[in-house]
XYZ file of C-alpha atoms in Angstrom:
701
model
C 177.537 286.790 115.075
C 176.091 283.696 116.726
C 175.284 283.407 120.481
C 175.663 280.046 122.150
C 173.722 278.782 125.159
C 176.597 279.573 127.536
C 176.683 283.225 126.510
C 179.790 282.937 124.347
C 179.760 284.729 121.028
C 181.266 283.073 117.968
C 181.934 285.040 114.808
C 181.029 283.506 111.443
C 182.278 284.593 108.058
C 179.812 285.220 105.265
C 181.677 283.007 102.820
C 184.562 280.562 103.167
C 187.246 279.985 100.554
C 186.930 277.025 98.215
C 189.695 275.029 99.898
C 188.180 275.381 103.367
C 184.775 274.417 101.981
C 186.232 271.319 100.410
C 188.082 270.263 103.559
C 185.194 271.364 105.840
C 187.383 273.432 108.128
C 186.983 276.894 109.615
C 188.012 279.777 107.358
C 189.139 283.235 108.439
C 187.306 284.881 105.524
C 190.246 287.004 104.359
C 192.253 286.734 101.162
C 194.420 284.736 101.538
C 192.871 282.971 104.514
C 194.855 281.732 107.478
C 194.662 278.069 106.471
C 196.027 278.685 102.946
C 198.831 280.793 104.418
C 199.755 278.005 106.816
C 199.806 275.573 103.914
C 202.220 277.919 102.111
C 199.900 278.031 99.134
C 198.249 281.478 99.277
C 197.765 281.626 95.490
C 195.223 278.794 95.634
C 192.951 280.716 98.022
C 189.890 281.711 96.014
C 186.308 282.494 96.880
C 183.264 281.379 94.921
C 180.081 283.378 95.332
C 177.492 281.445 97.350
C 174.448 280.192 95.519
C 171.348 282.212 96.299
C 168.293 280.152 97.114
C 165.426 280.709 94.734
C 161.712 280.700 95.589
C 159.908 277.465 94.931
C 158.599 277.402 91.351
C 154.890 277.255 90.626
C 153.187 274.078 89.524
C 153.383 275.117 85.885
C 157.170 275.339 86.013
C 157.922 272.456 88.395
C 159.237 270.211 85.627
C 161.540 272.899 84.248
C 162.805 273.659 87.755
C 163.713 270.032 88.389
C 165.519 269.899 85.078
C 167.595 272.967 85.907
C 168.493 271.510 89.326
C 169.716 268.369 87.599
C 171.773 270.454 85.189
C 173.307 272.461 88.039
C 174.254 269.363 90.026
C 175.742 267.594 87.014
C 177.764 270.663 86.079
C 179.128 270.811 89.612
C 180.123 267.154 89.332
C 181.733 267.673 85.925
C 183.726 270.679 87.104
C 185.329 268.764 89.947
C 185.738 269.568 93.583
C 184.903 273.010 95.019
C 188.570 273.705 95.456
C 189.080 273.490 91.740
C 185.925 275.333 90.751
C 187.630 278.678 90.355
C 190.284 277.266 88.067
C 188.007 275.654 85.530
C 185.250 277.185 83.385
C 181.881 276.008 84.646
C 178.485 276.593 83.084
C 176.357 278.313 85.721
C 172.702 278.420 84.916
C 170.341 281.281 85.768
C 172.522 283.661 87.774
C 170.483 286.080 89.919
C 171.906 289.083 88.060
C 170.352 287.742 84.869
C 166.833 287.133 86.220
C 165.434 290.505 85.141
C 166.917 290.009 81.674
C 165.307 286.574 81.381
C 161.914 287.996 82.405
C 162.172 290.612 79.655
C 162.931 287.921 77.088
C 160.040 285.776 78.296
C 157.655 288.702 77.878
C 158.791 289.216 74.300
C 158.894 285.541 73.256
C 157.045 283.587 75.944
C 156.624 280.368 73.986
C 160.111 280.241 72.558
C 161.957 280.985 75.787
C 160.033 278.324 77.721
C 160.213 275.705 74.985
C 163.115 273.264 75.066
C 164.818 272.287 71.820
C 165.186 268.672 70.811
C 168.715 267.297 70.495
C 168.884 264.428 67.976
C 170.080 261.042 69.210
C 172.695 260.433 66.556
C 174.865 257.695 68.111
C 175.387 254.570 65.994
C 177.812 251.796 65.105
C 180.132 252.045 62.115
C 182.670 249.707 60.604
C 186.367 250.361 60.963
C 189.047 249.535 58.398
C 188.992 245.851 59.386
C 185.200 245.569 59.286
C 184.759 245.586 63.064
C 181.926 247.579 64.600
C 182.882 250.573 66.740
C 180.747 253.113 68.572
C 180.354 256.719 67.394
C 178.593 259.005 69.868
C 176.055 261.799 69.472
C 178.414 264.769 69.274
C 180.859 263.240 66.748
C 181.073 264.855 63.291
C 180.333 261.490 61.672
C 177.083 261.226 63.637
C 176.176 264.747 62.545
C 176.666 263.592 58.963
C 173.989 260.900 59.472
C 171.455 263.543 60.487
C 172.415 265.767 57.567
C 172.101 262.879 55.134
C 168.669 261.915 56.426
C 167.402 265.507 56.231
C 168.760 266.069 52.721
C 167.559 262.761 51.267
C 164.046 263.105 52.698
C 163.470 266.823 52.112
C 165.627 267.813 49.152
C 166.884 264.983 46.956
C 166.533 261.262 47.560
C 169.643 260.645 45.442
C 171.869 263.232 47.133
C 174.232 260.546 48.416
C 175.037 257.215 46.855
C 172.572 254.554 48.011
C 175.027 251.689 47.731
C 177.142 250.724 50.717
C 180.756 251.807 50.317
C 183.601 249.436 51.000
C 185.791 252.054 52.617
C 185.999 252.782 56.316
C 184.865 256.141 57.579
C 186.884 255.814 60.747
C 190.548 255.250 60.049
C 193.151 254.439 57.464
C 193.922 250.802 56.853
C 197.598 250.103 57.318
C 199.256 249.570 53.950
C 201.854 247.215 55.357
C 202.325 245.180 58.500
C 204.098 246.717 61.428
C 207.827 246.239 61.735
C 208.494 243.517 64.301
C 211.101 245.255 66.378
C 210.667 244.071 69.929
C 212.083 245.434 73.119
C 215.369 243.557 72.686
C 215.780 244.392 69.000
C 218.399 246.820 67.789
C 217.097 250.392 67.590
C 216.913 251.966 64.131
C 219.712 254.286 63.118
C 218.943 257.934 63.736
C 219.594 260.168 60.743
C 221.159 263.172 62.411
C 220.841 265.272 59.249
C 217.031 265.265 59.494
C 217.012 265.882 63.250
C 216.641 269.696 63.258
C 213.920 269.673 60.599
C 212.030 266.848 62.313
C 212.126 268.504 65.733
C 210.999 271.819 64.209
C 208.097 270.082 62.454
C 207.126 268.361 65.707
C 207.003 271.666 67.604
C 205.005 273.245 64.795
C 202.225 270.648 64.628
C 201.862 270.069 68.390
C 201.822 273.691 69.587
C 198.582 274.408 71.394
C 197.872 270.694 71.920
C 200.646 269.404 74.140
C 203.660 270.707 76.038
C 205.637 267.765 77.416
C 209.190 269.028 77.917
C 210.845 271.457 80.287
C 212.307 273.640 77.533
C 211.316 273.356 73.886
C 214.336 275.457 72.904
C 216.666 272.769 74.274
C 214.771 269.856 72.771
C 216.611 269.887 69.448
C 220.023 270.035 71.111
C 219.147 267.261 73.557
C 217.964 264.929 70.789
C 221.075 265.539 68.676
C 223.290 264.799 71.683
C 221.272 261.679 72.453
C 221.690 260.429 68.894
C 225.438 261.109 68.938
C 225.855 259.162 72.209
C 224.547 255.942 70.685
C 221.025 256.529 72.092
C 222.010 256.365 75.765
C 221.069 253.743 78.343
C 217.451 254.696 79.167
C 215.291 252.825 76.663
C 212.060 254.635 77.594
C 213.650 258.096 77.283
C 215.035 256.960 73.932
C 211.530 255.913 72.868
C 210.312 259.436 73.650
C 213.025 260.889 71.400
C 212.186 258.419 68.637
C 208.544 259.446 68.782
C 209.403 263.147 68.580
C 211.379 262.409 65.421
C 208.604 260.149 64.098
C 205.942 262.860 64.422
C 208.268 265.364 62.762
C 209.057 262.942 59.931
C 205.346 262.249 59.535
C 204.878 265.936 58.781
C 207.966 266.218 56.554
C 207.247 263.025 54.630
C 203.563 263.970 54.206
C 202.348 260.859 55.986
C 204.633 258.435 54.183
C 205.630 255.205 55.916
C 209.371 255.695 55.736
C 211.783 256.750 58.435
C 209.069 258.027 60.756
C 207.214 254.716 60.657
C 210.370 252.816 61.622
C 210.962 255.123 64.572
C 207.333 254.775 65.659
C 207.267 250.972 65.477
C 210.357 250.623 67.624
C 209.255 253.221 70.196
C 205.771 251.730 70.501
C 207.139 248.256 71.229
C 209.555 249.642 73.805
C 206.701 251.553 75.482
C 204.485 248.472 75.689
C 207.349 246.370 77.061
C 207.972 248.948 79.802
C 204.470 248.753 81.277
C 205.570 246.178 83.801
C 208.327 248.423 85.161
C 208.365 251.624 87.149
C 206.115 254.407 85.899
C 207.299 257.984 85.567
C 206.895 261.139 83.526
C 208.503 259.403 80.539
C 205.763 256.740 80.654
C 203.095 259.407 80.264
C 205.058 261.232 77.574
C 205.630 258.151 75.453
C 201.955 257.150 75.299
C 200.798 260.710 74.585
C 203.238 260.835 71.680
C 202.029 257.448 70.421
C 198.500 258.853 70.543
C 199.474 261.903 68.496
C 201.300 259.843 65.889
C 198.237 257.580 65.565
C 196.056 260.667 65.124
C 198.364 261.944 62.400
C 198.064 258.558 60.663
C 194.260 258.664 61.194
C 194.296 255.526 63.322
C 191.708 257.045 65.651
C 190.729 253.895 67.516
C 194.376 253.072 68.181
C 194.909 256.608 69.449
C 191.890 256.245 71.733
C 193.285 253.035 73.266
C 196.850 254.273 73.700
C 195.632 257.435 75.343
C 193.882 255.371 77.990
C 197.303 254.054 79.009
C 198.685 257.587 79.182
C 195.795 258.760 81.380
C 196.147 255.888 83.845
C 199.906 256.333 84.008
C 199.450 260.050 84.759
C 197.015 259.376 87.583
C 199.388 256.771 88.969
C 202.178 259.325 89.452
C 199.861 262.130 90.648
C 200.365 264.797 87.985
C 196.756 265.928 88.533
C 197.658 267.350 91.967
C 199.713 270.528 91.814
C 200.775 270.140 95.452
C 202.412 266.828 94.550
C 204.059 268.371 91.499
C 205.473 271.228 93.593
C 207.641 268.819 95.574
C 209.940 268.284 92.583
C 211.138 271.872 92.259
C 209.952 274.777 90.085
C 210.994 273.359 86.699
C 209.579 269.877 87.229
C 206.510 271.434 88.861
C 205.801 273.420 85.715
C 206.473 270.426 83.457
C 204.141 268.111 85.376
C 201.364 270.723 85.518
C 201.589 271.252 81.775
C 201.697 267.505 81.255
C 198.283 267.253 82.911
C 196.933 270.114 80.807
C 198.191 268.346 77.681
C 196.385 265.195 78.773
C 193.132 267.093 79.210
C 193.358 268.735 75.775
C 194.109 265.512 73.890
C 191.521 263.589 75.884
C 188.714 266.057 75.233
C 189.610 266.277 71.556
C 189.454 262.492 71.208
C 186.237 262.116 73.168
C 184.517 264.936 71.264
C 185.665 263.646 67.878
C 184.397 260.136 68.619
C 181.474 261.009 70.872
C 182.807 258.893 73.742
C 183.265 259.602 77.458
C 186.631 261.154 78.375
C 189.341 259.215 80.210
C 190.244 262.121 82.532
C 188.243 264.533 84.658
C 188.776 267.429 87.039
C 187.509 265.497 90.039
C 190.271 265.707 92.653
C 192.326 267.872 90.273
C 194.075 270.962 91.624
C 196.182 271.966 88.614
C 195.290 275.591 87.738
C 194.220 276.251 84.166
C 194.624 280.021 84.395
C 197.738 282.130 84.838
C 196.968 285.818 85.440
C 199.658 288.468 85.272
C 200.229 291.390 87.644
C 197.267 293.306 86.203
C 194.921 290.332 86.513
C 194.828 289.665 82.781
C 195.444 286.183 81.491
C 199.007 285.593 80.313
C 199.299 284.572 76.675
C 199.645 280.793 76.746
C 198.298 278.644 73.934
C 198.024 275.562 76.123
C 195.948 277.412 78.732
C 193.709 278.871 76.018
C 193.279 275.418 74.507
C 192.422 273.625 77.732
C 189.950 276.348 78.727
C 187.961 276.105 75.484
C 187.996 272.315 75.631
C 186.552 272.475 79.135
C 183.664 274.501 77.719
C 183.268 271.868 74.989
C 183.168 269.218 77.701
C 180.328 271.107 79.395
C 178.437 271.259 76.092
C 178.829 267.515 75.539
C 177.792 266.627 79.087
C 174.897 269.068 79.421
C 173.535 269.078 75.864
C 174.379 265.883 74.010
C 173.980 263.613 77.035
C 170.354 264.825 77.264
C 167.538 264.863 74.776
C 166.775 268.582 75.097
C 168.543 271.897 75.558
C 166.795 274.630 77.506
C 167.091 278.385 76.928
C 168.684 278.849 80.348
C 171.299 276.227 79.617
C 172.025 277.867 76.274
C 172.467 281.234 77.966
C 174.819 279.739 80.559
C 177.017 278.144 77.911
C 176.995 281.320 75.843
C 178.272 283.278 78.852
C 181.192 280.878 79.160
C 181.980 281.238 75.466
C 181.752 285.016 75.660
C 184.078 285.010 78.644
C 186.635 282.920 76.776
C 186.277 285.135 73.721
C 186.917 288.263 75.757
C 190.144 286.784 77.097
C 191.599 285.128 73.998
C 189.863 285.813 70.687
C 191.441 289.163 69.847
C 194.944 288.040 70.798
C 194.718 284.811 68.842
C 193.418 286.619 65.776
C 196.328 289.046 65.999
C 198.760 286.126 66.018
C 197.172 284.613 62.912
C 197.019 287.946 61.088
C 200.620 288.837 61.972
C 201.701 285.669 60.178
C 201.545 287.562 56.871
C 204.470 289.746 57.986
C 206.541 286.763 59.111
C 207.113 288.156 62.612
C 205.570 285.205 64.500
C 206.916 281.708 64.930
C 205.210 279.230 62.605
C 204.379 276.888 65.472
C 202.672 279.663 67.429
C 200.600 280.602 64.375
C 199.578 277.002 63.802
C 198.683 276.586 67.473
C 196.610 279.769 67.476
C 194.749 278.563 64.388
C 193.934 275.238 66.026
C 192.712 276.908 69.228
C 190.521 279.261 67.201
C 189.088 276.303 65.295
C 188.238 274.591 68.577
C 186.448 277.733 69.766
C 184.401 277.968 66.577
C 183.579 274.281 66.838
C 182.326 274.833 70.394
C 179.937 277.489 69.082
C 178.790 275.153 66.323
C 178.313 272.324 68.794
C 175.997 274.248 71.100
C 173.991 275.878 68.282
C 173.769 272.835 66.011
C 170.410 271.585 67.376
C 168.850 274.979 66.663
C 170.224 274.932 63.116
C 168.628 271.566 62.429
C 165.287 272.736 63.831
C 165.415 275.850 61.654
C 166.332 273.819 58.563
C 163.501 271.399 59.184
C 161.067 274.292 59.520
C 162.237 276.015 56.340
C 162.245 272.883 54.220
C 158.842 271.823 55.551
C 157.180 275.210 55.021
C 158.875 275.913 51.716
C 160.161 279.314 52.869
C 163.724 280.357 52.084
C 164.109 282.858 54.904
C 162.373 283.488 58.238
C 159.643 286.096 58.338
C 160.575 287.100 61.896
C 163.874 286.908 63.726
C 163.572 284.716 66.803
C 166.062 283.527 69.368
C 166.371 280.109 67.769
C 166.936 281.554 64.304
C 169.731 283.712 65.730
C 171.367 280.609 67.168
C 171.086 278.935 63.764
C 172.786 281.967 62.193
C 175.523 281.717 64.842
C 176.204 278.139 63.772
C 176.624 279.238 60.154
C 178.817 282.194 61.131
C 181.084 280.003 63.257
C 181.566 277.616 60.337
C 182.488 280.501 58.037
C 184.910 281.996 60.549
C 186.591 278.632 60.982
C 187.276 278.287 57.270
C 188.714 281.782 56.764
C 192.101 281.433 58.565
C 192.599 277.845 57.390
C 192.822 278.977 53.766
C 196.140 280.716 54.456
C 197.514 278.059 56.838
C 196.399 274.928 55.036
C 199.939 273.550 54.680
C 200.473 273.749 58.460
C 197.103 272.667 59.828
C 196.818 269.221 61.368
C 195.152 267.091 64.037
C 192.093 269.034 65.275
C 191.341 270.814 62.049
C 190.469 267.713 60.032
C 187.440 266.724 62.123
C 186.379 270.288 62.858
C 186.682 271.245 59.185
C 184.489 268.325 58.135
C 181.775 269.421 60.550
C 182.126 272.971 59.242
C 181.644 271.804 55.640
C 178.447 269.982 56.630
C 177.077 273.074 58.374
C 177.872 275.252 55.368
C 176.308 272.770 52.960
C 172.983 272.575 54.771
C 173.119 276.333 55.360
C 173.269 276.840 51.605
C 170.257 274.557 51.164
C 168.357 276.373 53.917
C 168.685 279.768 52.266
C 171.173 281.364 54.652
C 172.926 283.143 51.768
C 174.616 282.305 48.463
C 177.924 283.652 49.801
C 178.169 280.397 51.742
C 179.107 278.651 48.500
C 182.473 280.430 48.557
C 183.316 279.059 51.993
C 182.022 275.616 51.072
C 184.534 275.468 48.255
C 187.306 276.722 50.537
C 186.532 273.954 53.043
C 186.555 271.368 50.263
C 189.928 272.666 49.061
C 191.373 272.237 52.544
C 189.936 268.728 52.862
C 191.372 267.782 49.485
C 194.780 268.934 50.677
C 194.536 266.610 53.667
C 193.276 263.869 51.346
C 196.705 263.637 49.737
C 197.896 261.573 52.701
C 194.664 260.582 54.431
C 191.887 258.362 53.081
C 189.717 259.628 55.910
C 189.950 263.145 54.484
C 189.223 261.683 51.031
C 185.777 260.635 52.195
C 185.288 263.917 54.012
C 185.946 265.847 50.808
C 183.668 263.583 48.759
C 180.829 264.046 51.222
C 181.306 267.817 51.207
C 181.409 267.965 47.397
C 178.291 265.820 47.096
C 176.454 268.035 49.555
C 177.540 271.207 47.754
C 176.438 269.785 44.394
C 173.048 268.866 45.823
C 172.656 272.331 47.343
C 173.451 274.100 44.074
C 171.059 271.916 42.084
C 168.325 272.515 44.628
C 168.828 276.283 44.570
C 168.875 276.318 40.768
C 165.560 274.447 40.572
C 164.092 276.743 43.165
C 165.180 279.857 41.269
C 163.803 278.484 38.008
C 160.441 277.824 39.622
C 160.424 281.267 41.219
C 161.286 282.843 37.877
C 158.473 280.933 36.203
C 156.016 282.159 38.810
C 157.082 285.761 38.275
C 156.915 285.341 34.495
C 153.306 284.264 34.784
C 152.550 287.547 36.545
C 154.370 289.855 34.110
C 154.259 288.072 30.764
C 151.293 290.016 29.363
C 152.801 293.453 30.007
C 154.590 293.517 26.634
C 153.091 290.417 25.075
C 156.055 288.231 25.867
C 153.857 285.104 25.698
C 151.120 284.680 23.047
C 147.649 285.452 24.330
C 146.183 282.556 22.280
C 147.517 279.092 23.052
C 149.128 277.424 20.108
C 146.756 275.281 18.078
C 143.667 276.552 19.844
C 141.985 277.732 16.701
C 142.601 277.987 13.032
C 146.062 276.432 13.192
C 147.477 273.511 11.318
C 147.238 271.473 14.484
C 143.850 272.732 15.556
C 141.649 270.727 17.809
C 139.380 269.744 14.915
C 142.158 267.835 13.163
C 144.175 266.699 16.200
C 144.210 262.957 16.647
C 144.313 261.211 19.948
C 147.346 258.949 19.887
C 145.565 256.524 22.194
C 142.491 256.324 19.933
C 142.048 253.856 17.179
C 142.339 254.603 13.456
C 139.763 257.062 12.268
C 138.878 258.221 15.747
C 139.254 261.881 16.554
C 139.961 263.532 19.873
C 137.790 266.541 19.012
C 134.528 267.030 20.847
C 131.995 268.981 18.745
C 129.515 269.276 21.607
C 131.973 271.302 23.751
C 131.699 275.099 23.325
C 134.698 276.730 21.658
C 136.741 278.755 24.218
C 137.176 282.447 23.694
C 140.579 284.130 23.463
C 140.431 285.488 27.026
C 139.310 282.138 28.339
C 142.267 280.503 26.661
C 144.676 282.937 28.266
C 143.196 282.326 31.706
C 143.215 278.591 31.060
C 146.921 278.753 30.120
C 148.094 280.737 33.146
C 145.477 279.660 35.701
C 144.527 283.145 36.922
C 142.417 286.163 36.123
C 144.674 288.405 34.025
C 142.973 291.716 34.680
C 142.727 291.398 38.432
C 146.272 290.085 38.739
C 147.822 292.729 36.512
C 146.306 295.559 38.515
C 147.108 293.994 41.880
C 143.519 293.202 42.847
C 144.310 289.617 43.829
C 147.477 287.640 44.351
C 148.790 284.780 42.323
C 148.232 281.279 43.649
C 150.683 280.050 46.259
C 153.485 277.968 44.810
C 155.202 275.334 46.955
C 158.264 273.378 45.935
C 157.523 270.917 48.739
C 154.054 269.852 47.592
C 154.861 266.249 48.404
C 155.474 266.911 52.074
C 152.284 268.725 53.166
C 151.109 265.766 55.126
C 154.304 265.882 57.193
C 154.430 269.646 57.645
C 153.355 269.426 61.250
C 155.939 266.807 62.143
C 158.327 268.040 64.784
C 162.059 267.594 64.571
C 162.228 265.510 67.709
C 159.830 262.928 66.232
C 162.157 262.052 63.357
C 163.555 258.543 63.380
C 167.206 259.501 63.059
C 169.059 256.662 61.426
C 168.235 253.297 62.956
C 171.168 251.326 64.267
C 173.357 249.822 61.544
C 171.336 251.410 58.781
C 172.948 250.329 55.526
C 175.315 247.973 57.362
C 176.945 250.912 59.139
C 178.914 252.284 56.198
C 179.096 255.719 54.673
C 177.349 255.500 51.311
C 180.000 256.833 48.989
C 180.875 253.873 46.793
C 179.911 255.615 43.563
C 182.394 258.416 44.243
C 185.470 256.201 44.418
């Protein structure tokens, strides 16, 4: 209650709903509030807990406090307006309920919990198929490969990857033939009705979980067959959408061949570009999203990135990001337009994460809900909702981790809470869908979509824990230790990165013939994590999953030169890891043999030729000496038998055998002692255009 000067008493609510906060109007404080009821939108009335003010930090923690305030403000900006905050996953740092837990952790590991972890700056320029330079950002799998290559070549084997510059692009396939010149006024290609059902089924199978563009997928096949029988109709843009559906399906059926699907795509693309000067509508957004997906399937990633920009601008032009606008078109169109925006967000965040570039869409001024609870409050099973929710977490990771040079423990805990929340809602149900595939009870498209959503979740875990993995690898390879002596928070995060890579590979082995789009880039990153994990001593069982990832990449390589290079990189890394482990085991075995060889006389106590032999020192000739000169030295006292044994093995036999003293320390990294104190953040990670910007794999082709 608040008393004014005139004696009037005005009641104030403790917390206003998100919509009233955004519009700065008075809220009744009930659920739903009076304003949302008057707007006839009571479902959008949600309340966000107010932020509790914290005491001012001490001078020793002022810098960390400012950093956390910057993180909180940037997260709020990335999540959009307050009215949309409840619909979208947001990383909230340092909740009051977690303060006691954080204090307990700080008491156990004070240095580690207060120490930020360096995030490598991995962005660089690479050459595309035409030799033009394009930008690859920090979070892209190709940028991660540069860091892996530098670590492996400097700490393990300088010849792990080919030093010569390869002539192949690491970004996209070069077109094997020029595009068909079928302009807007050209005759459309003939539609082969006999392949229609199979093509539409293949389209639904490969796009499930990524996009949902049509009112009813069950009617899509019938509508396209009727359209083809009616001589393609009068609406050229709607016809281009149908051509692109068939083109994506044929791309899957023809295994990437440039046959019927390529003809459909060329015609539809030209029609879409010619229609930009006309009226925009839902079909305009659909056609450019489908062009983007076809370009992704053909591994023309830069083309997909450009075409998607047109789709995003067209969507904003017709207002599909505002659910109130979409509701004016009736329930069916409302649902279609909402799901069209969700599809845009999923494809956009996949493209931006794969290339390390800023997204073309955001949730600023967006009111489309990303959650759909049922009567019990549990999330309804919807692959598109599950996909967009995990990609929003990935967006938070990219913005808050890879756009900065460091990641703090609080930020890591906030992101982990978001991932745990998503896992509690979706992980078990998605795994059930994938496992039920063995009985044949689930639609193939649903299984493929669930697999792709799971892969995106595992990639999100890898993305947030990847800096900790690289720090742990650098420490192990610098110190020469194969496993940590104590389990710390950072080592657990490194283990989580390895586990996520393993879990990603497991379901793909059974669904390799269906996987597409997302899985190629995510699988490449997984193979890199597994390869360096094998080098770092995280377990020899990793070799099994490395080979499974390579098998999957080789399957994609049948129709994709991009996947060819992915598989070659993964195989080279696995070969280097196995050679390194073999050398390490041989050296360890030799060290142990030195300690136990005299137990049963496995090695002669007297070195060969030390005395009385045919090649004794008295008759041994120095090959560098002149004729008649001898290498023997009569003035040197003759060594005894025990002295010879100690001289051969370099230790006191009696004291070592009975455990009095230890054997000398053996380090396989004797050449790197002077750099042992070098921190990971001080590494010069791949100067710009190192090696002319190419992936060094020429010797493998």
